[in-house]
CSV table of C-alpha atoms in Angstrom, one decimal:
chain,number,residue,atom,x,y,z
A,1,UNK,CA,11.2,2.3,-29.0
A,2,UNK,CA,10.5,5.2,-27.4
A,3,UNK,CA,12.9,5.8,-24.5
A,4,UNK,CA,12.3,8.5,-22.2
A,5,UNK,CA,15.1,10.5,-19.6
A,6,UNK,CA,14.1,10.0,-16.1
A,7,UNK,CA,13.0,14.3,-16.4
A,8,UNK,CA,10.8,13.1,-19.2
A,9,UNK,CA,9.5,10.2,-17.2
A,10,UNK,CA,8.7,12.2,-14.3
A,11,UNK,CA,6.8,14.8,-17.0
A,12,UNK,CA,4.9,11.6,-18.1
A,13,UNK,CA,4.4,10.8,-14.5
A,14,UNK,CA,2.5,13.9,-13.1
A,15,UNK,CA,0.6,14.2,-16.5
A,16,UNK,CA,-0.8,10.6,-15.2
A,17,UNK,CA,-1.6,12.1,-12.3
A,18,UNK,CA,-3.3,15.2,-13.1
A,19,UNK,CA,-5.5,12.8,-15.5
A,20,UNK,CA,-6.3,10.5,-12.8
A,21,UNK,CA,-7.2,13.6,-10.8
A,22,UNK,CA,-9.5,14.7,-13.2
A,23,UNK,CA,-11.4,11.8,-13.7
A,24,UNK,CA,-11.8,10.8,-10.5
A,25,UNK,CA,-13.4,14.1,-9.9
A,26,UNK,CA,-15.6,14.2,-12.7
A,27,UNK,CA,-16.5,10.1,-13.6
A,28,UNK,CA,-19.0,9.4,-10.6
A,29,UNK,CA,-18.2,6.2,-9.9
A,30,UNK,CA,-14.7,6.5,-9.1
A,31,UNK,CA,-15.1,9.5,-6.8
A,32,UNK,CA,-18.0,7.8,-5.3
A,33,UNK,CA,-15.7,4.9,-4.4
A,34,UNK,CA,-12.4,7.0,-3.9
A,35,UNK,CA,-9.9,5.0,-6.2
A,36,UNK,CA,-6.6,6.5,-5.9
A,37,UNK,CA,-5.8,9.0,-8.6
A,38,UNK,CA,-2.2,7.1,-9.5
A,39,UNK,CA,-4.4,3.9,-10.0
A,40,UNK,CA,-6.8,5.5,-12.2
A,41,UNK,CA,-4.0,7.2,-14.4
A,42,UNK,CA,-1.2,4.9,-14.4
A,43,UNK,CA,-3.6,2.0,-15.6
A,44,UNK,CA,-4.6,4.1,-18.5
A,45,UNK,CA,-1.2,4.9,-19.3
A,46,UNK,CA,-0.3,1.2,-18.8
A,47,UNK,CA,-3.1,0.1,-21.2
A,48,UNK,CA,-2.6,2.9,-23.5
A,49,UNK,CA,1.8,1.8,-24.2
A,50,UNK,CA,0.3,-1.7,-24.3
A,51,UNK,CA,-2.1,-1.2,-27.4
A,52,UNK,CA,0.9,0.9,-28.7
A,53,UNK,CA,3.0,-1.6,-28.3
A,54,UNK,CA,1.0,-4.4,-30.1
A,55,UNK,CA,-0.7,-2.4,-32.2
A,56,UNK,CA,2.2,0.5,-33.5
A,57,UNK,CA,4.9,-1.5,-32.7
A,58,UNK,CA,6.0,1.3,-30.7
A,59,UNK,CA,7.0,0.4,-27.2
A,60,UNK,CA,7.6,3.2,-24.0
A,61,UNK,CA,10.3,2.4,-21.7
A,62,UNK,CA,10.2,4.9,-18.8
A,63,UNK,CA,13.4,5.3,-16.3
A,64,UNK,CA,12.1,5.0,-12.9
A,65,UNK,CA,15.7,4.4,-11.4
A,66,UNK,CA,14.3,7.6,-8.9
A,67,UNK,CA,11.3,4.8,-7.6
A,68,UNK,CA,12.9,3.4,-4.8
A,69,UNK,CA,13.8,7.3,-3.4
A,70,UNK,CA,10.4,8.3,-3.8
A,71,UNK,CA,9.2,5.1,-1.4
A,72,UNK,CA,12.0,5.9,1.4
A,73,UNK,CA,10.7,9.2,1.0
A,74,UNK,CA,7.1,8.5,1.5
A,75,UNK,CA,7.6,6.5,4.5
A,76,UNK,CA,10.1,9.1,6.2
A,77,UNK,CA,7.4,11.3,5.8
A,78,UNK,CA,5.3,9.5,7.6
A,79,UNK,CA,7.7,9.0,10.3
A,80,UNK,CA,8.7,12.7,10.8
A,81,UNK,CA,4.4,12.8,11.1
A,82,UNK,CA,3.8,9.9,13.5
A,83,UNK,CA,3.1,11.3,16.9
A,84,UNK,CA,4.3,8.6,19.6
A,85,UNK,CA,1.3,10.2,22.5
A,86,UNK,CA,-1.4,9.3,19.4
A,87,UNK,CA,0.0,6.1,18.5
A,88,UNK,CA,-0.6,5.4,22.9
A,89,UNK,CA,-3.8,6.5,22.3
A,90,UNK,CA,-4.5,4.3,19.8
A,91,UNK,CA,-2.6,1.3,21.2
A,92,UNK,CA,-5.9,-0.8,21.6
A,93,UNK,CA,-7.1,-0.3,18.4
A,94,UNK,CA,-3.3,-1.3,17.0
A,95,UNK,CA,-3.6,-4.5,19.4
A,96,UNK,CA,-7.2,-5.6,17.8
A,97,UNK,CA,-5.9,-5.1,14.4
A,98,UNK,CA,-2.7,-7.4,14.7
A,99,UNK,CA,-5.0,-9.8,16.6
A,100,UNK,CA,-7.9,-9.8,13.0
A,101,UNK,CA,-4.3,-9.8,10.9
A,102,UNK,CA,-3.0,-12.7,12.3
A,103,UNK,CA,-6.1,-15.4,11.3
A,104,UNK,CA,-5.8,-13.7,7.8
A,105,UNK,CA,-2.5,-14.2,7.1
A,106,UNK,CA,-3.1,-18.0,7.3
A,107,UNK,CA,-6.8,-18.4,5.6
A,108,UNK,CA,-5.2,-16.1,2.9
A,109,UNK,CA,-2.6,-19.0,2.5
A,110,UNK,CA,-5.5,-21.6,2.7
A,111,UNK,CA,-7.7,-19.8,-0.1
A,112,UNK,CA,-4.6,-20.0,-2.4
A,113,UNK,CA,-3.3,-23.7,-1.5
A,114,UNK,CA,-6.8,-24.8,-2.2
A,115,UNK,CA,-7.3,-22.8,-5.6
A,116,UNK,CA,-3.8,-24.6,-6.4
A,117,UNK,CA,-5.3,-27.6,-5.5
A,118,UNK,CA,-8.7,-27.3,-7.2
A,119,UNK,CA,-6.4,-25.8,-10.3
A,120,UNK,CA,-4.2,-28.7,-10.3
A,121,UNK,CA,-1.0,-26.8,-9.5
A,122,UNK,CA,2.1,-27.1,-7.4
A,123,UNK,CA,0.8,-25.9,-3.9
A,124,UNK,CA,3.7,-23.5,-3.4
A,125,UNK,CA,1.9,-21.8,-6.4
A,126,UNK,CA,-0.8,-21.4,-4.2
A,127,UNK,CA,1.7,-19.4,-1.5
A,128,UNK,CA,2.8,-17.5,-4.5
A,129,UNK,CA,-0.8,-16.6,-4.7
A,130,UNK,CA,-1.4,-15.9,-0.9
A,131,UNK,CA,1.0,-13.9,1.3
A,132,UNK,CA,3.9,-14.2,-0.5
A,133,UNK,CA,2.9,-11.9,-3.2
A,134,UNK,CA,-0.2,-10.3,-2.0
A,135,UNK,CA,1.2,-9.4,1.6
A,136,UNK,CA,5.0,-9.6,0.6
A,137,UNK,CA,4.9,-7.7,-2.3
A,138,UNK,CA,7.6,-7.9,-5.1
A,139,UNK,CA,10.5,-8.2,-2.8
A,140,UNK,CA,8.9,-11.1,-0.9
A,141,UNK,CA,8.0,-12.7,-4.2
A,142,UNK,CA,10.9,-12.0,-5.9
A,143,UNK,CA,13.1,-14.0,-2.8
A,144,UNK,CA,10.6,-16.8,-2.8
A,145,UNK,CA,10.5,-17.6,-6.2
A,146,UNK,CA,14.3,-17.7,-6.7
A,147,UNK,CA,14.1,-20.6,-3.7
A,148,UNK,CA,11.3,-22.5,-5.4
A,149,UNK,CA,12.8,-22.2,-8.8
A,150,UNK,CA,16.1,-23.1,-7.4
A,151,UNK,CA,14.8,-26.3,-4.8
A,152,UNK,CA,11.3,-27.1,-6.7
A,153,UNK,CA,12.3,-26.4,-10.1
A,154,UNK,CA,9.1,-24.4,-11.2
A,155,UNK,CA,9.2,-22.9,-13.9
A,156,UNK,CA,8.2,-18.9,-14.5
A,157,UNK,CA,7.8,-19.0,-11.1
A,158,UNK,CA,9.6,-15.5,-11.4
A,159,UNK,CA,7.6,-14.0,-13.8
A,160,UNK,CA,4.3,-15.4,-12.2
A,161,UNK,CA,5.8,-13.7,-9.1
A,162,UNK,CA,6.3,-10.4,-10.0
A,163,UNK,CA,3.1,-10.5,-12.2
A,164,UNK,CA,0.9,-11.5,-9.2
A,165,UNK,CA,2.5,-8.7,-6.9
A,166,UNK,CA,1.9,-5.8,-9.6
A,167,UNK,CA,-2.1,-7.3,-10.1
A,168,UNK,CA,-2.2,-7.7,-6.2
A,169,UNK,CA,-1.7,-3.6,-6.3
A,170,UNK,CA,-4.1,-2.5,-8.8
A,171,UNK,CA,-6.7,-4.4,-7.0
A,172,UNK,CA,-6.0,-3.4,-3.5
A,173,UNK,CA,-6.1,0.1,-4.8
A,174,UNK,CA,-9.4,-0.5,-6.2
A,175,UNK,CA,-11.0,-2.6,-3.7
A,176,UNK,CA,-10.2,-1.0,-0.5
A,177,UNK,CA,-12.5,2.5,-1.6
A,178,UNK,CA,-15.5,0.9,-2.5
A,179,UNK,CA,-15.6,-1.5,0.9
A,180,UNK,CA,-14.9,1.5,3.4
A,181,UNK,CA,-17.6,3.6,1.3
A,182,UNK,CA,-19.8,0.4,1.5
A,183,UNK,CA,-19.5,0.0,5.1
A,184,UNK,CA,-19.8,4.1,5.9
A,185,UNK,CA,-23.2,4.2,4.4
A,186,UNK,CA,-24.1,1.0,6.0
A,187,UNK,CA,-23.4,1.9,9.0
A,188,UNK,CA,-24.2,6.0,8.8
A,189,UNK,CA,-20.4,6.5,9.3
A,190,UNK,CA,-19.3,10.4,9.3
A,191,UNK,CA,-15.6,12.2,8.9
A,192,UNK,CA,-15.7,15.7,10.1
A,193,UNK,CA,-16.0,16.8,6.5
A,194,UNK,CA,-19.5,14.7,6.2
A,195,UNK,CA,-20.7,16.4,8.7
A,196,UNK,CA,-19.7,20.2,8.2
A,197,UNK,CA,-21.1,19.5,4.9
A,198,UNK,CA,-24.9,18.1,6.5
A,199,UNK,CA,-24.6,21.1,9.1
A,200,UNK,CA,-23.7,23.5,6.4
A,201,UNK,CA,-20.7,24.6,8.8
A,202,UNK,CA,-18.0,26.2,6.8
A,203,UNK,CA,-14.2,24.1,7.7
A,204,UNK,CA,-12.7,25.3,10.9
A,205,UNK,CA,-9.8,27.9,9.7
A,206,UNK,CA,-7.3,28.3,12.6
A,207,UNK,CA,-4.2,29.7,12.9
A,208,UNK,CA,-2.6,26.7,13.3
A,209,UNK,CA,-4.4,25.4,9.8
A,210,UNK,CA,-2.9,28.7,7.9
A,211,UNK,CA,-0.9,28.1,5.3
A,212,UNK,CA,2.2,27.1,4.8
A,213,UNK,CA,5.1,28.7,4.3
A,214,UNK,CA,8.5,28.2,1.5
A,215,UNK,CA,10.5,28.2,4.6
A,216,UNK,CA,8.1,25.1,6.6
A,217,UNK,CA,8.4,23.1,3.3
A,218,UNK,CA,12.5,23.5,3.0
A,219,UNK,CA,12.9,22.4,6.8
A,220,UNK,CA,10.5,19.7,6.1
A,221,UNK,CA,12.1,18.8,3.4
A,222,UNK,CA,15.3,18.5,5.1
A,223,UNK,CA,13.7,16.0,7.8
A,224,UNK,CA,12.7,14.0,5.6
A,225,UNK,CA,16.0,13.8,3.8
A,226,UNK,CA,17.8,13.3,6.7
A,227,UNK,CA,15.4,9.6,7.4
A,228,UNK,CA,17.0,8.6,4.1
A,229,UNK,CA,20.3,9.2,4.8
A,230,UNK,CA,20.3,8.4,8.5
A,231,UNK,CA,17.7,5.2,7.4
A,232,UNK,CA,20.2,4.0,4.4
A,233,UNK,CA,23.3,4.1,7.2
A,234,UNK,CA,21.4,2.2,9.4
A,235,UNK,CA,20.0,-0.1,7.2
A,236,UNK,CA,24.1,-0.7,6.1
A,237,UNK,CA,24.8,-1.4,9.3
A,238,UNK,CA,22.7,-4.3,9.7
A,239,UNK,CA,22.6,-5.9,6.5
A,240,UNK,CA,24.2,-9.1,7.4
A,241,UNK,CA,22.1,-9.2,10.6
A,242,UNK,CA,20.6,-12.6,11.2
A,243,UNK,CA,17.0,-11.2,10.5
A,244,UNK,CA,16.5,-8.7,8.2
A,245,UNK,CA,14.6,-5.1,7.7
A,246,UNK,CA,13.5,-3.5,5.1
A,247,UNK,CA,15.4,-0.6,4.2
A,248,UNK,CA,11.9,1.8,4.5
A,249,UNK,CA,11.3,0.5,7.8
A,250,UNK,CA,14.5,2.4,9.0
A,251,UNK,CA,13.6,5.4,7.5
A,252,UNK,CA,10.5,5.9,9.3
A,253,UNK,CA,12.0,4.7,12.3
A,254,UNK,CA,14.1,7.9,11.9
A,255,UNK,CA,11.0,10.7,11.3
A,256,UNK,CA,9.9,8.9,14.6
A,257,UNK,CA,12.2,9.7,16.1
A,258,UNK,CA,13.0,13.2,15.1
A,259,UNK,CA,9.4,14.2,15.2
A,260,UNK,CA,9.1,13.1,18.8
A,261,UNK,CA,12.8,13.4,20.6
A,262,UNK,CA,12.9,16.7,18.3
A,263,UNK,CA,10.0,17.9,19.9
A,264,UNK,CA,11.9,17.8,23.6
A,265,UNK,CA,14.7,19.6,21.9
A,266,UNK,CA,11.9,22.5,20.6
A,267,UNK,CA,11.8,21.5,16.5
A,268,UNK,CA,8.9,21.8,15.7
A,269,UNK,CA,7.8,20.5,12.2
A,270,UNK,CA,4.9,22.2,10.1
A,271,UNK,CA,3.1,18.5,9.7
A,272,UNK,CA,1.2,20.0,6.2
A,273,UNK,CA,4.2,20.5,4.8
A,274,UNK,CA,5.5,16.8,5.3
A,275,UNK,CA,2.6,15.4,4.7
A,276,UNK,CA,2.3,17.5,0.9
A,277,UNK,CA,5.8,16.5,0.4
A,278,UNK,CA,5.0,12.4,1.4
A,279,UNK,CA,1.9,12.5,-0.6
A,280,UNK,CA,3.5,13.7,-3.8
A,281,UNK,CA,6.3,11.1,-3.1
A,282,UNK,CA,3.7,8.0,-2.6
A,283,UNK,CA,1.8,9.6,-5.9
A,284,UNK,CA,4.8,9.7,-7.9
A,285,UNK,CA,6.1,6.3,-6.7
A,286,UNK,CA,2.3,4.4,-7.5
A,287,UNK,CA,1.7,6.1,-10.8
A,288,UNK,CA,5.4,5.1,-12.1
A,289,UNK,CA,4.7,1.3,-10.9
A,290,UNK,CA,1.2,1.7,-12.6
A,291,UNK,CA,2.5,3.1,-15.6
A,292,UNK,CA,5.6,0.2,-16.3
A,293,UNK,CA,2.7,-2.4,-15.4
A,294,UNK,CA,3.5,-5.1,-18.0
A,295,UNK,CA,-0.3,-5.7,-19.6
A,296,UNK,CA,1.1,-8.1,-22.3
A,297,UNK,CA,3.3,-10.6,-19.4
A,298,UNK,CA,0.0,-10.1,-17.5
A,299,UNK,CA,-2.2,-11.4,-20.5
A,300,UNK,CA,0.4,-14.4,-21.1
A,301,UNK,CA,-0.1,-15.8,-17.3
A,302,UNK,CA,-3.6,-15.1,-17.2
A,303,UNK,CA,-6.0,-17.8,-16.7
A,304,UNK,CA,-5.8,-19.5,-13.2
A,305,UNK,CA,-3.5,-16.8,-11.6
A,306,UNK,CA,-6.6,-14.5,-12.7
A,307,UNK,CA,-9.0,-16.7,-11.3
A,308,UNK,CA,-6.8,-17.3,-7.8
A,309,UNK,CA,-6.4,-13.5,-7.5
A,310,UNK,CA,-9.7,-12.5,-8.4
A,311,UNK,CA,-10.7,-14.8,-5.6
A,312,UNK,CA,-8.4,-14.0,-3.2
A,313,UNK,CA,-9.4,-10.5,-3.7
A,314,UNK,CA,-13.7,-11.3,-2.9
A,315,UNK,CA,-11.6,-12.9,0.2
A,316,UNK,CA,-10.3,-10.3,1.7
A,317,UNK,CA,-12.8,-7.7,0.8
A,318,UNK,CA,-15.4,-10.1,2.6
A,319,UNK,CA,-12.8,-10.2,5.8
A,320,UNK,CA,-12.4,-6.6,5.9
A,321,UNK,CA,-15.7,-6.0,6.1
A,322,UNK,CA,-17.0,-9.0,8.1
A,323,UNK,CA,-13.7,-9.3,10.6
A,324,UNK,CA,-11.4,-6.6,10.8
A,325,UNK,CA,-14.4,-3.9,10.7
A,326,UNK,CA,-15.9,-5.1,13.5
A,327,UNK,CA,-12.3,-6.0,15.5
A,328,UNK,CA,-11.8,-2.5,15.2
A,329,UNK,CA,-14.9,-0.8,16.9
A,330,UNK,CA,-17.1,-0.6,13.6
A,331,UNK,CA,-16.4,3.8,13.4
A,332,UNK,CA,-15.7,6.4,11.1
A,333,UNK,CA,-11.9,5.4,11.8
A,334,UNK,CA,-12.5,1.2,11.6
A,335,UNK,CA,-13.6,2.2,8.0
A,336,UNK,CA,-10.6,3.7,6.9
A,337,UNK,CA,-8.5,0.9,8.1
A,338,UNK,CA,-10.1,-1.3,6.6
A,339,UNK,CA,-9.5,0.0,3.3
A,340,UNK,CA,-6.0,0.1,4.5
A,341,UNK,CA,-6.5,-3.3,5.1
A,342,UNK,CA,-7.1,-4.2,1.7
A,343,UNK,CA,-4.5,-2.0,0.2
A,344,UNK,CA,-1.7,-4.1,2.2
A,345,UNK,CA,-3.2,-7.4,2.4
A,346,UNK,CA,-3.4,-7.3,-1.8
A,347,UNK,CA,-1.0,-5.2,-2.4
A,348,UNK,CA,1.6,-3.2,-0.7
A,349,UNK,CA,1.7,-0.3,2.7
A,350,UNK,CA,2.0,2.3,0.0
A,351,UNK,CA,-1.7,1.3,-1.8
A,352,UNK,CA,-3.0,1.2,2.0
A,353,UNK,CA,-1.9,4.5,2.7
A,354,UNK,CA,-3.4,5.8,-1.0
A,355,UNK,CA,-6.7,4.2,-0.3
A,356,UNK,CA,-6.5,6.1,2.9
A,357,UNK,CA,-5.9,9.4,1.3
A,358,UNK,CA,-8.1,9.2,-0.8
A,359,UNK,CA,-10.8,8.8,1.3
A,360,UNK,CA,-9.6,11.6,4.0
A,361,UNK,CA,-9.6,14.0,0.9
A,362,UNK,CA,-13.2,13.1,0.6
A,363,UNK,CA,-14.8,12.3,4.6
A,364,UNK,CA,-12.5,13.8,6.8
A,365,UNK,CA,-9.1,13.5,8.9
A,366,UNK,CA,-8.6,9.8,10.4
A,367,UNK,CA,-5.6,10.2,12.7
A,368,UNK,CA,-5.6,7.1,14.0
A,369,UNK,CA,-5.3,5.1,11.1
A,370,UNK,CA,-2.5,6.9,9.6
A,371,UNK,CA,-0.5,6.0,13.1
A,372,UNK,CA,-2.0,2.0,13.2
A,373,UNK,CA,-1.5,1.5,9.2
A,374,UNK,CA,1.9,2.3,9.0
A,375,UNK,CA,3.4,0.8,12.1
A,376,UNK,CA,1.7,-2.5,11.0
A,377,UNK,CA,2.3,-2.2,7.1
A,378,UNK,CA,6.0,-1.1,7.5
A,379,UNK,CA,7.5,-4.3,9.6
A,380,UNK,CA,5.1,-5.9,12.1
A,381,UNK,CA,2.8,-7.7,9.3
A,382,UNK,CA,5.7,-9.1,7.6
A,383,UNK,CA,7.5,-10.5,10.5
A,384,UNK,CA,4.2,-12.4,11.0
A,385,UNK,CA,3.8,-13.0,7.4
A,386,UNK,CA,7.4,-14.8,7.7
A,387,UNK,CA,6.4,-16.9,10.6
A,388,UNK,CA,3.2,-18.0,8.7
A,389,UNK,CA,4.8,-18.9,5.3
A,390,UNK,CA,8.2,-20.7,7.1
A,391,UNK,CA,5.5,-23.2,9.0
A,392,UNK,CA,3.4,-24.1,5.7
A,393,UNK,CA,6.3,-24.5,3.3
A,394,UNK,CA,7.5,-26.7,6.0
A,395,UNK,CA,5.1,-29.1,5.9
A,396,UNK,CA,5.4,-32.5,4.2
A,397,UNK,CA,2.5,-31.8,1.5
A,398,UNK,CA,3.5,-27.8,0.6
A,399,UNK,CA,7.2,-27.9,0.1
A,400,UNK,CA,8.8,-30.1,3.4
A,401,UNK,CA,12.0,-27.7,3.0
């Protein structure tokens, strides 16, 4: 076995992503449809320690214990970024998104509890295959699945959990480009780079664009350390609370709040810095969950999980493109959310917000969606998503628990 130090797993890790860089750039088809970089890369890596593995009998073990930092740090970025005046402007547009989330969350239950049926499995499967997973993520499954395995006695339901969640990220990371390119050239949708690009107008280079500074980055830096701190006390406080938050969700509460009350007290963040710093964090943190993807657990429950995802995933891809698209004004902005869409209704807040960047790298600046995506992604879609799941597993012919 080949056992690397977390240094030597973060080495491996931004290898991955200058790879992934490289080929998104240079293989048409993947810049065409802006996958991710860390979803390009990690799979590779992923594939490559798997034929390793089976073929050398020579497995990788990385150390990611620095994973869950990189997420908190992500998301306090994109608190200490969120601009409270821009998130009022785009209130209506927040609104018609929860209203088009809402419907999903229960047809995305539906789809699964009939491919359980039609598969001739226990219908909680098919939640473990719906929201639980796909919405929830690997926390969400991992709870779930110790209550069915503990109450309903099914077995692997862990392992069919977990691998649903990590499949339920690679595809909303490679789903949600190709529909928001799909519905930008069918409906003529421009960013601002598009269109400096068909006017031949060289990018507008202000002084509040120039660079940044070491300086900018270190206060940034500190801001966004702070959330984790501030966010991890908080989240102490209130762990035996009746309901519970996830720990991230306090983190960005905390950038909110220092970007805007700091604001009143003159700090003034340089926004490019903390948005570098979040973007290397939410790079590091996908490629290190791409690259410990288990390919060999993933072959061993293939089959119908395969077939349930793989149609859960034609699913929402037709939603986001038929529903949420046109809920949310059918613009240049509705198109990026919607490939946030499918990054969080597969997968997880942090593959929404990569299928967003990778698009703005490519069309343009898309303010509004990086204010909607996260308020909804970081708590509001999985208080509904409880709400939805404790009213099916109630009934008599899901679980009656």
């Amino acid at each position: 076995m080949i056992s690397l130090t977390p240094v030597q797993s973060l080495l491996a890790c931004c290898l991955v992503l200058v790879i992934g860089r490289v080929l998104t750039s240079r293989i048409g088809v993947l810049a065409r449809y802006s996958i991710p970089d860390p979803i390009v890369g990690g799979l590779l890596f992923a594939i490559a320690a798997y034929l390793l593995s089976n073929w050398g009998g020579v497995s990788v073990s990385l150390d990611t214990s620095i994973r869950p930092t990189l997420l908190l740090l992500f998301f306090g970025c994109i608190g200490l970024t969120a601009n409270l005046k821009l998130l009022a402007k785009g209130g209506p547009r927040l609104i018609a998104f929860l209203l088009a989330l809402i419907p999903f969350l229960v047809l995305q239950n539906a789809v699964g509890l009939g491919m359980a049926w039609l598969l001739d499995m226990h219908p909680l499967m098919g939640l473990l295959g719906g929201t639980i997973t796909l919405v929830g993520g690997h926390g969400t499954g991992a709870a779930y699945a110790t209550r069915f395995a503990d109450f309903n006695n099914i077995q692997d339901v862990m392992a069919l959990a977990m691998t649903s969640a990590t499949l339920g990220l690679v595809l909303g990371g490679v789903v949600g480009g190709p529909v928001a390119e799909w519905l930008m050239r069918r409906h003529k949708l421009a960013g601002s780079l598009d269109q400096a690009t068909a006017s031949h107008d060289a990018p507008d280079l202000s002084e509040d664009q120039a660079p940044s500074t070491s300086g900018s980055f270190i206060v940034s830096l500190t801001a966004a350390f702070i959330c984790l701190a501030l966010g991890g006390y908080l989240a102490t406080l209130v762990e035996n609370a009746p309901v519970s938050l996830p720990n991230f969700l306090w983190c960005l509460a905390t950038g909110v709040l220092i970007r805007n009350g700091g604001a009143r007290l003159g700090l003034k963040l340089d926004d490019r810095a903390t948005e570098i710093i979040g973007t290397v964090a939410l790079s590091l943190f996908l490629g290190m969950t791409m690259m410990t993807l288990d390919l060999s657990s993933v072959a061993r429950l293939a089959g119908p999980l395969a077939l349930m995802l793989a149609v859960q995933t034609l699913f929402c891809a037709l939603y986001a493109s038929l529903v949420m698209f046109r809920a949310l004004k059918r613009d240049y902005e509705a198109s990026i959310m919607s490939a946030a869409f499918c990054g969080f209704a597969l997968g997880a807040t942090a593959t929404a917000i990569a299928n967003m960047q990778a698009l703005t790298r490519r069309h343009g600046p898309a303010p509004e969606a990086f204010i909607v995506v996260p308020v909804t992604g970081a708590f509001l879609v999985d208080i509904l998503n409880v709400i939805v799941l404790t009213s099916l597993i109630s009934l008599p012919f899901v679980g009656g628990m």
